[in-house]
Coordinates of N, CA and C in Angstrom, one line a residue:
Chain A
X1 N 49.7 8.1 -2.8 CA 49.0 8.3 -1.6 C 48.9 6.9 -0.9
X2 N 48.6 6.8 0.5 CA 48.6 5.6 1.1 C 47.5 5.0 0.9
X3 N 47.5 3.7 0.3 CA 46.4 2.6 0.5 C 46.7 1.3 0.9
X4 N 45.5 0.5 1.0 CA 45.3 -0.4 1.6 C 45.5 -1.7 0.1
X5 N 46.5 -2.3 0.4 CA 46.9 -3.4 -1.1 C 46.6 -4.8 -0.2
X6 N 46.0 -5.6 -1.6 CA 45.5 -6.9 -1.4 C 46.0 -7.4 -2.7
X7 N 46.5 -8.9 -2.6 CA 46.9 -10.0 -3.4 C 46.4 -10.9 -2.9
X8 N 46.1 -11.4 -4.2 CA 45.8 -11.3 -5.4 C 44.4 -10.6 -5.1
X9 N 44.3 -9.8 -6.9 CA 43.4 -9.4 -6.7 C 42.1 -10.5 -7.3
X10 N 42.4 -11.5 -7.9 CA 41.1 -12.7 -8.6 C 42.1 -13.9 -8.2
X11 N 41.3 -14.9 -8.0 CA 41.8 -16.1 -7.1 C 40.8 -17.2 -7.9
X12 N 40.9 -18.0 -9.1 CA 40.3 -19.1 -9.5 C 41.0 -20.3 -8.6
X13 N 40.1 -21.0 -8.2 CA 41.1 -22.4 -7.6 C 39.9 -24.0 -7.3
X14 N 40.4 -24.5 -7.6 CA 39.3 -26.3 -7.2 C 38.8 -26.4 -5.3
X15 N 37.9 -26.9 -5.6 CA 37.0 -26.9 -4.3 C 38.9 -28.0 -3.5
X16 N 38.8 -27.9 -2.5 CA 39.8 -28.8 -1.5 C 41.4 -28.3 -1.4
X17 N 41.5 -26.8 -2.4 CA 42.7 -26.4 -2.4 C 42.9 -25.3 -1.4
X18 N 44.3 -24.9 -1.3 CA 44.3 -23.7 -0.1 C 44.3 -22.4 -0.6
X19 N 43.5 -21.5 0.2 CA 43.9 -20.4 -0.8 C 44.9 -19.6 0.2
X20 N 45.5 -18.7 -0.1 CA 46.5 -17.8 0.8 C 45.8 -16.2 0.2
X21 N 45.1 -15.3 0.6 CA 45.1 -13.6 0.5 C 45.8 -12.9 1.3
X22 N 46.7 -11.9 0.6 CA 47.4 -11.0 1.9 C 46.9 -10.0 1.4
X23 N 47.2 -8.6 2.5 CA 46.9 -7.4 2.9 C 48.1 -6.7 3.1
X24 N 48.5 -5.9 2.8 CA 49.1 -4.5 3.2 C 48.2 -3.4 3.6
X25 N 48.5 -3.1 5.1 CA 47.8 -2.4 5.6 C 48.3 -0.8 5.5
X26 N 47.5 0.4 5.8 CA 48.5 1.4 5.8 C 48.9 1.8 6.2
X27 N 50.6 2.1 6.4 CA 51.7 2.3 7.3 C 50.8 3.2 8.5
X28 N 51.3 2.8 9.6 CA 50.7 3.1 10.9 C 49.7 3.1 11.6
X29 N 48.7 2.4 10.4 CA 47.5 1.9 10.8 C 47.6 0.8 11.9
X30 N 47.1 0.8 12.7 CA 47.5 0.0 14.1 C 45.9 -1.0 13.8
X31 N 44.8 -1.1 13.0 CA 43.5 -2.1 13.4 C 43.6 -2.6 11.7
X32 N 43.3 -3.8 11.9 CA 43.3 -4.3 10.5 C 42.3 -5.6 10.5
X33 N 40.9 -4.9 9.5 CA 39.8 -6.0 9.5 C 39.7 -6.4 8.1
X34 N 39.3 -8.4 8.2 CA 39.1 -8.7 7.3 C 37.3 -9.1 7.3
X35 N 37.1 -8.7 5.6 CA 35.5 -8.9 5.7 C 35.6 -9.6 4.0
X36 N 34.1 -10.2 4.3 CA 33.4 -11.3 3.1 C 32.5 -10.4 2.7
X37 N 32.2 -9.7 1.2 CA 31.4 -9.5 0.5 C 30.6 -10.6 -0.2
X38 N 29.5 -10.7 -0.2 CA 28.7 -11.9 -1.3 C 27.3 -10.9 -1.6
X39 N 26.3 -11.4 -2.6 CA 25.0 -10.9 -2.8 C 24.2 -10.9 -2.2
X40 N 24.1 -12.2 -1.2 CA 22.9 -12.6 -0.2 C 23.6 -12.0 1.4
X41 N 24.6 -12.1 1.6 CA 24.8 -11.8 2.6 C 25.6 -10.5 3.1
X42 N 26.0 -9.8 2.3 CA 26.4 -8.3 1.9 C 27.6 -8.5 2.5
X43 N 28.2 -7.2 3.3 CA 29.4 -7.2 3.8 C 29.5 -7.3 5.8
X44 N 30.5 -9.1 5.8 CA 30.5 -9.3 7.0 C 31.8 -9.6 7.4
X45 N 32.0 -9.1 8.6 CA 33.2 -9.2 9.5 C 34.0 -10.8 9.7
X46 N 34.9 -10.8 9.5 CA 35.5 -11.8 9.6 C 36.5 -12.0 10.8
X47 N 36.7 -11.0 11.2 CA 38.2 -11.1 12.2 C 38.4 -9.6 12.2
X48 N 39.0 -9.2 12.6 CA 40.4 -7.7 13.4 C 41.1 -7.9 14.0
X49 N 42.1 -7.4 14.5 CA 43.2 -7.6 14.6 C 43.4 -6.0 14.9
X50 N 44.3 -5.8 16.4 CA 44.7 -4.2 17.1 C 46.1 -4.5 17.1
X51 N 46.7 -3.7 16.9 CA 48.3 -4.0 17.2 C 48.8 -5.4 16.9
X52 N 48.1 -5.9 15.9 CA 48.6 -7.4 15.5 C 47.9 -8.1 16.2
X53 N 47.6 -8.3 17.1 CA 46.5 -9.3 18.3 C 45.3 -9.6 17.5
X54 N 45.2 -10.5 17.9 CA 43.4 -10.5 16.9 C 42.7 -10.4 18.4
X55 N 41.5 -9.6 17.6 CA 40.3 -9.5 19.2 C 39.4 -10.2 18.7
X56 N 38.9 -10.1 17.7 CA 37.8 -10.8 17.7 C 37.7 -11.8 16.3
X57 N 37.7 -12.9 15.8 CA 37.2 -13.9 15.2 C 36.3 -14.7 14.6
X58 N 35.1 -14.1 15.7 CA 33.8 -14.4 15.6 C 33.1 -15.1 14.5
X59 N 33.5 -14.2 13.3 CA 32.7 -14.1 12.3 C 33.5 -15.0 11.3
X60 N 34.3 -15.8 11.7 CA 34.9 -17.1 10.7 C 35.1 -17.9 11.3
X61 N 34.6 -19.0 9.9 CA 34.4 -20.8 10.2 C 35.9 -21.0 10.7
X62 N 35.8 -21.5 11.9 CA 37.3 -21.5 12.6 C 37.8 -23.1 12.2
X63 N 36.8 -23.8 11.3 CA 37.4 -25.2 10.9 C 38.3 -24.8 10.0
X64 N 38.3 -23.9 8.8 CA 38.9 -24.2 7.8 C 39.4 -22.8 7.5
X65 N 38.9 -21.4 8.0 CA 39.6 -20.6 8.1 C 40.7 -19.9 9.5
X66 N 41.6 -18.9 8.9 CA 43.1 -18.8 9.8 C 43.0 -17.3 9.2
X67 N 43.5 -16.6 10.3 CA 44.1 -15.0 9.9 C 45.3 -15.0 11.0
X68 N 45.6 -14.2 10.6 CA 47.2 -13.8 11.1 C 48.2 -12.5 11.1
X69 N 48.9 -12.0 11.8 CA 49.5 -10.6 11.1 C 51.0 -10.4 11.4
X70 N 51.7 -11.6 10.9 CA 52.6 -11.9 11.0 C 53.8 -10.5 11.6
X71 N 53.7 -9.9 10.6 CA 54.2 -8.1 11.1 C 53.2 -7.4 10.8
X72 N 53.4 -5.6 10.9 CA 52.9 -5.3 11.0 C 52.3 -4.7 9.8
X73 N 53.4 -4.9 8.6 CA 52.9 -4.8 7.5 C 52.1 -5.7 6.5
X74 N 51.6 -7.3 7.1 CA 50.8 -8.1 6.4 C 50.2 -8.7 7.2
X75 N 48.9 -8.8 6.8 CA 47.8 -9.6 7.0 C 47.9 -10.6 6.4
X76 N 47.2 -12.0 6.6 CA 47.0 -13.0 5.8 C 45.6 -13.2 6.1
X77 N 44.7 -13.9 5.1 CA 43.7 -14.8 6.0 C 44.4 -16.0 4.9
X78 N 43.7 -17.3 5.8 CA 43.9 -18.9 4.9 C 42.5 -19.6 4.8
X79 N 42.2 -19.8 3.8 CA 41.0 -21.0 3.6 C 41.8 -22.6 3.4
X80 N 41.6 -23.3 4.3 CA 42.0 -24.5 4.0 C 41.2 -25.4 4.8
X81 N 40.7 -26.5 3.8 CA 40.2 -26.9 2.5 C 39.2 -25.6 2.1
X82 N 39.5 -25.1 1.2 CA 38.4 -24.2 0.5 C 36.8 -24.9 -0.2
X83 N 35.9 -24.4 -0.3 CA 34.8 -24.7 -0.8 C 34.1 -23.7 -1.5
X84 N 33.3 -24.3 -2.2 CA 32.4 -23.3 -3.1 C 31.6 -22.4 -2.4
X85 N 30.8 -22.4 -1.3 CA 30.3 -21.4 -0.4 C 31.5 -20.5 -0.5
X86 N 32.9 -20.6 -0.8 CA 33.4 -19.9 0.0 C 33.9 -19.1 -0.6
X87 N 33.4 -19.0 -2.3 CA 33.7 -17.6 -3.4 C 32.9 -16.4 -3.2
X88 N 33.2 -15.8 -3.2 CA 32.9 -14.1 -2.5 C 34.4 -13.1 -3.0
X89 N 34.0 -11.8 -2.6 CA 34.7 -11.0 -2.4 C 35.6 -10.5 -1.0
X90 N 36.7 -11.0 -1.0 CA 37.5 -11.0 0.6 C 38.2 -9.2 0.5
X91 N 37.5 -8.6 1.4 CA 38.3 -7.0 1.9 C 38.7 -7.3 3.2
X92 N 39.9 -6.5 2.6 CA 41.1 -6.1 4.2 C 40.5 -5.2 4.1
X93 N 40.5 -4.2 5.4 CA 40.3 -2.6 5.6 C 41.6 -1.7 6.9
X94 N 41.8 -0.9 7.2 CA 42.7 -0.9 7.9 C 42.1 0.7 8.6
X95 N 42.5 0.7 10.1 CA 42.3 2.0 10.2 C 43.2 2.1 12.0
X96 N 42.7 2.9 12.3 CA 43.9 3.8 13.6 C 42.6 4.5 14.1
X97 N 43.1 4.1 15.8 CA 42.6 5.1 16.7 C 42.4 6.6 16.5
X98 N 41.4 7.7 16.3 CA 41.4 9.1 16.0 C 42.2 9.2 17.2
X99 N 42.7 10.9 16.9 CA 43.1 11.1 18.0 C 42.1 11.6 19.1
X100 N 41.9 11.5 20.4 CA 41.4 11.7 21.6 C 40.3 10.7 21.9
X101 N 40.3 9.6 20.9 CA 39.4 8.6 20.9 C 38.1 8.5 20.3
X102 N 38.3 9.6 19.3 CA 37.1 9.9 18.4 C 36.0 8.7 18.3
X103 N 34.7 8.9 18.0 CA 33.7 7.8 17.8 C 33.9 7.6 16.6
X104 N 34.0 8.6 15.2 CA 34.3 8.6 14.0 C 35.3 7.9 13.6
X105 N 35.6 6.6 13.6 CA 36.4 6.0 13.0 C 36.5 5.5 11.8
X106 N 37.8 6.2 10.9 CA 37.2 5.5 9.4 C 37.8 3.9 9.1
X107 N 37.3 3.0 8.5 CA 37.9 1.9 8.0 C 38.4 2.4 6.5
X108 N 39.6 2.1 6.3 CA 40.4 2.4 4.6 C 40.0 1.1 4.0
X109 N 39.6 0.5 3.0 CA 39.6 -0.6 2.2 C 40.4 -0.9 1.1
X110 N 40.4 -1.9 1.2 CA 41.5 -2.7 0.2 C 41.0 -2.4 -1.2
X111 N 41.0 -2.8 -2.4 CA 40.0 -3.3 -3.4 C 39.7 -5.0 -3.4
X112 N 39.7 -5.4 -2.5 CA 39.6 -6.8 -2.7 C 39.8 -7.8 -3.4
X113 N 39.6 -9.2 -2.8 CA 40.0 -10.3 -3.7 C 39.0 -11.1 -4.3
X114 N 38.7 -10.9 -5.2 CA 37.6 -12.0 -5.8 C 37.9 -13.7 -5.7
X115 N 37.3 -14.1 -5.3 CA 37.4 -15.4 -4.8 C 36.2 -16.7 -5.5
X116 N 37.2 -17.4 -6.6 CA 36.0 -18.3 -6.7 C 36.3 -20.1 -6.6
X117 N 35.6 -20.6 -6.2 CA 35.9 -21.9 -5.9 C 35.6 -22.7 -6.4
X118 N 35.6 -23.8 -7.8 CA 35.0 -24.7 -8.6 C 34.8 -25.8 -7.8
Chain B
X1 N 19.0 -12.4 10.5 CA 18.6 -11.2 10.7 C 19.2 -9.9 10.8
X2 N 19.0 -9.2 10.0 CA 20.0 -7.8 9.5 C 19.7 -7.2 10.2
X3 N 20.5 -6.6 11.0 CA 20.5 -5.5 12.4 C 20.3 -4.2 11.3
X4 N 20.8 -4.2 9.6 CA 20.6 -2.5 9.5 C 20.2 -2.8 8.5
X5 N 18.7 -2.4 7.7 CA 18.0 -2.6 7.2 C 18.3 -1.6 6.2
X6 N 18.1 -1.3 4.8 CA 18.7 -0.7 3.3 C 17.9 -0.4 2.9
X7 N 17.0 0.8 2.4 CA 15.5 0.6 1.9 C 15.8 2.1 0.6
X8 N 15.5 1.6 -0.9 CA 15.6 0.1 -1.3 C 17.0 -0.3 -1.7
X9 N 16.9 -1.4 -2.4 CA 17.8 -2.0 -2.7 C 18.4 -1.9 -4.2
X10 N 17.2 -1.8 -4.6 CA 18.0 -0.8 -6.2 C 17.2 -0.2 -6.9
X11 N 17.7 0.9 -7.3 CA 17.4 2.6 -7.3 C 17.8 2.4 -8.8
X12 N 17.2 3.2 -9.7 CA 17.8 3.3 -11.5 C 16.7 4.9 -11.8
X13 N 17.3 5.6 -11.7 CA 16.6 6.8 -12.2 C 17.6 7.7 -13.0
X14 N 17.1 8.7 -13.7 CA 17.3 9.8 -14.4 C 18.6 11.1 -14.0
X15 N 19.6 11.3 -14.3 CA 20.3 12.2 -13.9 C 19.3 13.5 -14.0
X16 N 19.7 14.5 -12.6 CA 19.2 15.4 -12.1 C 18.1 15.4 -11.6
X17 N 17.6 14.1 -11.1 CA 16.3 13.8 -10.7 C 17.4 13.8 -8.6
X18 N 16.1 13.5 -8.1 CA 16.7 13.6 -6.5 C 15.8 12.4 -5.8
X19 N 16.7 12.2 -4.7 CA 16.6 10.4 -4.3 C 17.2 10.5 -3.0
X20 N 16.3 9.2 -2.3 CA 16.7 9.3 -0.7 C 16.8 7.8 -0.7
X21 N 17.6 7.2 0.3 CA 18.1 6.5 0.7 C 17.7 6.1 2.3
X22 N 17.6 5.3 2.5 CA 17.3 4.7 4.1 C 18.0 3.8 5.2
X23 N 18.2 3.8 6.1 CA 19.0 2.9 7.1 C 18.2 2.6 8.0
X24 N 17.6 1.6 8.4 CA 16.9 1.4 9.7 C 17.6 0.3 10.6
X25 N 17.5 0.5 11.7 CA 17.7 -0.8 12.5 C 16.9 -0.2 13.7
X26 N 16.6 -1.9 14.6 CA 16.0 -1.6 16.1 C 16.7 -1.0 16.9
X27 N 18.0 -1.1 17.0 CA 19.3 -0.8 17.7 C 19.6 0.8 17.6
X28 N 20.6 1.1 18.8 CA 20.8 2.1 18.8 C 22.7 2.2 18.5
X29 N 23.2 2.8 17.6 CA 24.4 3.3 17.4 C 25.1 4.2 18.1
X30 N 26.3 4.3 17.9 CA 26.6 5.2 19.3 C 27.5 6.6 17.7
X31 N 27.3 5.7 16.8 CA 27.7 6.8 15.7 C 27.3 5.7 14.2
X32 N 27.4 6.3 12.9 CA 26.5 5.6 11.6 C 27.5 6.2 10.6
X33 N 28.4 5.1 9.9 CA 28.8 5.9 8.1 C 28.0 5.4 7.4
X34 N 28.6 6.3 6.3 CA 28.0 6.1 5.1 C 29.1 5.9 4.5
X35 N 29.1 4.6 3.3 CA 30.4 4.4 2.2 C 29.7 4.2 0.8
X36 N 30.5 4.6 -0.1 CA 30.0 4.1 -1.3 C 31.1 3.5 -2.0
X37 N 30.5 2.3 -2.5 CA 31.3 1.4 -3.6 C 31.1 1.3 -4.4
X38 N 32.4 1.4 -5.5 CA 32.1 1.2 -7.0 C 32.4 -0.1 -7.4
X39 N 32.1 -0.9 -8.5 CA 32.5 -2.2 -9.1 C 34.0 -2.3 -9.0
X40 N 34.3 -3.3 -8.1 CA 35.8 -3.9 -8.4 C 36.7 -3.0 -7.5
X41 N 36.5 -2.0 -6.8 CA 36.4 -1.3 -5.3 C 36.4 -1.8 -3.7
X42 N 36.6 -1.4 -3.0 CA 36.0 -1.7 -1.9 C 35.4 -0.4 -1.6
X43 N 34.7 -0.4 -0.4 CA 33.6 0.9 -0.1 C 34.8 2.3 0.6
X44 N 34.1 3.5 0.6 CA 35.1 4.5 1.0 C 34.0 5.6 1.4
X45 N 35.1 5.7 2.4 CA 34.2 5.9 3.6 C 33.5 7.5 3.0
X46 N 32.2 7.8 3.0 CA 31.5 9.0 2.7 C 31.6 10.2 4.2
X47 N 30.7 9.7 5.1 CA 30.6 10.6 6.4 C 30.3 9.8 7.7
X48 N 30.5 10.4 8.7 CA 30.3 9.7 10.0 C 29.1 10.5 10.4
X49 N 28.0 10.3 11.2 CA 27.3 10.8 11.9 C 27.5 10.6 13.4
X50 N 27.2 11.4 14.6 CA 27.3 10.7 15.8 C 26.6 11.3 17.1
X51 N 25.6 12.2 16.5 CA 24.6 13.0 17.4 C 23.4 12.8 17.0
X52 N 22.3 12.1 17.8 CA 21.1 12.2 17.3 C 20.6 13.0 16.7
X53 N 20.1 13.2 15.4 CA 19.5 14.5 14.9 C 20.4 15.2 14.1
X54 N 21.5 14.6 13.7 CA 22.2 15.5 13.1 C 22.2 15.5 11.5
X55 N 22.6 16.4 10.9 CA 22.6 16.8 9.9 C 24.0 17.0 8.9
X56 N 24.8 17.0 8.2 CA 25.7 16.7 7.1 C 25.7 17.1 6.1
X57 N 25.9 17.8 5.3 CA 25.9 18.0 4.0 C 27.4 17.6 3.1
X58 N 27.4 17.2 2.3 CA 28.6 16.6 1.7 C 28.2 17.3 -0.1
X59 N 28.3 18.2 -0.6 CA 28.3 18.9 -1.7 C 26.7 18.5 -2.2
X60 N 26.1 17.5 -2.7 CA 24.8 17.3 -3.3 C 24.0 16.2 -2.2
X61 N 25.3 15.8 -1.3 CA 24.6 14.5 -0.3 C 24.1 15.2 0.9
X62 N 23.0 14.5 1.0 CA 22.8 15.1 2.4 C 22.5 14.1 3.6
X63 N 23.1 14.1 4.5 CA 23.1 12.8 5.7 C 22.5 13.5 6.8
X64 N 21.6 12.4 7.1 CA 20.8 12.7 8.5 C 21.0 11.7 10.0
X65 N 21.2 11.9 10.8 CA 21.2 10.6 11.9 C 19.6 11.0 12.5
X66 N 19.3 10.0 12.4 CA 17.7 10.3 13.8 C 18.4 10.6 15.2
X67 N 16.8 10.9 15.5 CA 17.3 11.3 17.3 C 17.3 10.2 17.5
X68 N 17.0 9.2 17.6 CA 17.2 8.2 18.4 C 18.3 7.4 18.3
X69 N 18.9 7.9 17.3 CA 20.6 7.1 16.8 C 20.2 6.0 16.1
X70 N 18.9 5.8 15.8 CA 18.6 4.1 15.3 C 18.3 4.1 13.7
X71 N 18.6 5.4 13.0 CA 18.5 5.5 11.6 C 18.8 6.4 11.1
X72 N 19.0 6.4 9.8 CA 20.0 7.7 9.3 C 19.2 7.4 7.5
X73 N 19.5 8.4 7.2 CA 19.3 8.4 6.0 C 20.3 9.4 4.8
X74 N 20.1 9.1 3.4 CA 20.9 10.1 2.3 C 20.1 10.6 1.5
X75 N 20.2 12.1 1.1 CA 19.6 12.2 0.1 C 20.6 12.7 -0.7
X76 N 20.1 12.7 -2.1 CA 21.4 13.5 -3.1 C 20.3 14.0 -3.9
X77 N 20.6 15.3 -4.4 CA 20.0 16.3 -5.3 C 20.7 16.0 -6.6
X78 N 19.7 16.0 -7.3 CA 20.3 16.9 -8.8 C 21.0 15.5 -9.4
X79 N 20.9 14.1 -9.3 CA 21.9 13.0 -9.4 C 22.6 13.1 -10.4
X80 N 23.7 12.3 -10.8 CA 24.9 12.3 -11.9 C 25.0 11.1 -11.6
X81 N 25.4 10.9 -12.9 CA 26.0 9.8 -13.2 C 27.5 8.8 -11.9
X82 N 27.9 10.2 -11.6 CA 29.0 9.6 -11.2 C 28.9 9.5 -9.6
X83 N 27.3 9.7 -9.4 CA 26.9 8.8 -8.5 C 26.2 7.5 -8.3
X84 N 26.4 7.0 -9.2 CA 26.0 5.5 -9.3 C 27.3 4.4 -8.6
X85 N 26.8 3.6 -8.0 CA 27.5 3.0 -7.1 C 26.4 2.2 -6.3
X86 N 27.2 1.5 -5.1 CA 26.7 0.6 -4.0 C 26.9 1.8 -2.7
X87 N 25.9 2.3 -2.4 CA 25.3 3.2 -0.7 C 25.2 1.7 0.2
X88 N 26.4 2.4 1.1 CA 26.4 0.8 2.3 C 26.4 2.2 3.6
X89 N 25.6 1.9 4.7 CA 25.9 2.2 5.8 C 26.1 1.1 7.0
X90 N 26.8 1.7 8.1 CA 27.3 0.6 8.7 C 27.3 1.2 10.3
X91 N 26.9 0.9 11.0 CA 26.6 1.3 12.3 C 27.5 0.7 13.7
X92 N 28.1 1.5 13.9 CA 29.0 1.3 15.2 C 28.4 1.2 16.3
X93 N 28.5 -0.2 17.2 CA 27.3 -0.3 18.3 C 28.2 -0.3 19.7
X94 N 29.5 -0.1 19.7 CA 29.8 0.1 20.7 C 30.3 1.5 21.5
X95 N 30.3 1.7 22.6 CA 30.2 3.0 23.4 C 31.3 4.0 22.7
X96 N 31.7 5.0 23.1 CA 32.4 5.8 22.9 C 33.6 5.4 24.2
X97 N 34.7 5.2 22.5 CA 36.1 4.6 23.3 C 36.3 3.3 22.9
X98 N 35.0 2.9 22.7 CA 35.1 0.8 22.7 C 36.1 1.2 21.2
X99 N 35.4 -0.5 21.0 CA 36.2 -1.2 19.8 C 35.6 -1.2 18.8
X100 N 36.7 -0.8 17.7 CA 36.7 -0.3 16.3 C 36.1 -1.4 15.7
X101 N 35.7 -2.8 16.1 CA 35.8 -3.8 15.0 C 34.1 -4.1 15.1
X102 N 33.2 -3.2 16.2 CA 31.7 -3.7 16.0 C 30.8 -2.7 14.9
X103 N 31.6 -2.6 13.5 CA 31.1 -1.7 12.4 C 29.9 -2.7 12.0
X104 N 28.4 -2.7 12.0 CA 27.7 -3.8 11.3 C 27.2 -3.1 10.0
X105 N 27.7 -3.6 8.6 CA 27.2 -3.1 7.7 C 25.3 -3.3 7.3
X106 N 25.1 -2.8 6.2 CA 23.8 -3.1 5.9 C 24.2 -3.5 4.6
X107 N 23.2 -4.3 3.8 CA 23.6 -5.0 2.5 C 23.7 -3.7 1.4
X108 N 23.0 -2.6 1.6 CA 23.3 -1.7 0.2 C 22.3 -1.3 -0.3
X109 N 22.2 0.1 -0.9 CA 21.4 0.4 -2.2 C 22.5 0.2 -3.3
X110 N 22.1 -0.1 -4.4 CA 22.2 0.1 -6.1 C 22.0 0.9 -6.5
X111 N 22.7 2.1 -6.8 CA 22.5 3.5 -7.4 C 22.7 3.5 -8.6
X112 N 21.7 3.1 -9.6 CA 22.0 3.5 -10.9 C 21.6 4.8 -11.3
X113 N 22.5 6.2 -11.9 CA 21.9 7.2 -12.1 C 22.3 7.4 -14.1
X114 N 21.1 7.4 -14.7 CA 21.3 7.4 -16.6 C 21.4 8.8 -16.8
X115 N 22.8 8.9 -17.8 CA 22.3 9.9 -18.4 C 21.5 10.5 -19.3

């Protein structure tokens, strides 16, 4: 059945190193968001992305993070220089216009990448 | 400051016992899911609401939207085990038509249900 794949799924790495996460989104899904799970701050928006465009960014340190969607089959985000704030759980999610423009729009989720920064 | 408020935050009761769940915000939604996540998961999507006052049933879940679109709640009857999980709801604050990417989650309940 179609899902939403993320690599790696656990990411150990030293504070100042890069990390790379990718996404596979699912085939024809045209919106593809990436979000930060943590305990204090739950689950927040990082970026989206419609037809590959990113709309919105908002919600990432634009010093040291990067997303991208090179085609239409991967996502990337980049942490470079990474830091210890910056271990959390990273979800892709992916989803498509309903048809007629429905309000109900579902987001599909990745299983995420566990991310930890020494 | 959390636009969607989770009340509580962790739940540990008895299978077949029954439990509600809460979403509050000041804001008004133009529609509200509900996801639940398991450990090592990401969340999956449960139901959408998108009429003030509406009502949902999902086999033992029961989802409500207020009238005012500004809160929703879950109940579940009868609990099981194999609803233990993370209850996230997430509130879409733009119009009908807008953009898919203003979902604001809320931090979660902790559903522990023992057998």
């Amino acid at each position: 059945d179609a899902r939403v794949t993320q690599t790696p799924r656990d990411k150990v790495t030293e504070m100042g190193q890069e990390v790379t996460m990718r996404c596979q989104p699912i085939l024809g899904h045209n919106t593809v968001f990436w979000y930060r799970q943590t305990m204090m701050q739950g689950l927040e928006l990082l970026a989206y992305f419609r037809n590959r465009a990113p709309l919105d960014d908002s919600g990432m340190p634009k010093d040291r993070f990067s997303a991208e969607m090179p085609d239409a089959t991967l996502a990337t985000l980049k942490i470079q220089p990474s830091e210890p704030r910056d271990s959390a759980v990273y979800f892709c999610a992916s989803g498509s216009r309903l048809a007629g423009g429905s309000k109900s729009d579902e987001q599909f989720f990745g299983p995420g990448t566990r991310l930890t920064v020494l | 400051t959390q636009l969607l408020e989770q009340s509580p935050q962790f739940l540990s009761i008895q299978e077949g016992e029954n439990l509600t769940v809460y979403c509050n915000s000041s804001s008004v939604f133009s529609s509200l899911q509900w996801y639940r996540q398991e450990p090592g998961e990401g969340p999956v999507l449960l139901v959408t609401v998108v009429t003030g006052g509406e009502v949902k049933k999902l086999k033992r879940l029961t989802f409500q939207f207020g009238d005012a679109r500004k809160d929703s709640s879950l109940h579940i009857t009868a609990a099981q085990p194999g609803d233990t999980g993370l209850y996230l709801c997430a509130g879409n604050r733009q119009r009908y038509g807008g953009s898919q990417g203003n979902l604001i989650f809320g931090k979660g309940t902790k559903l522990s249900v023992k057998p």
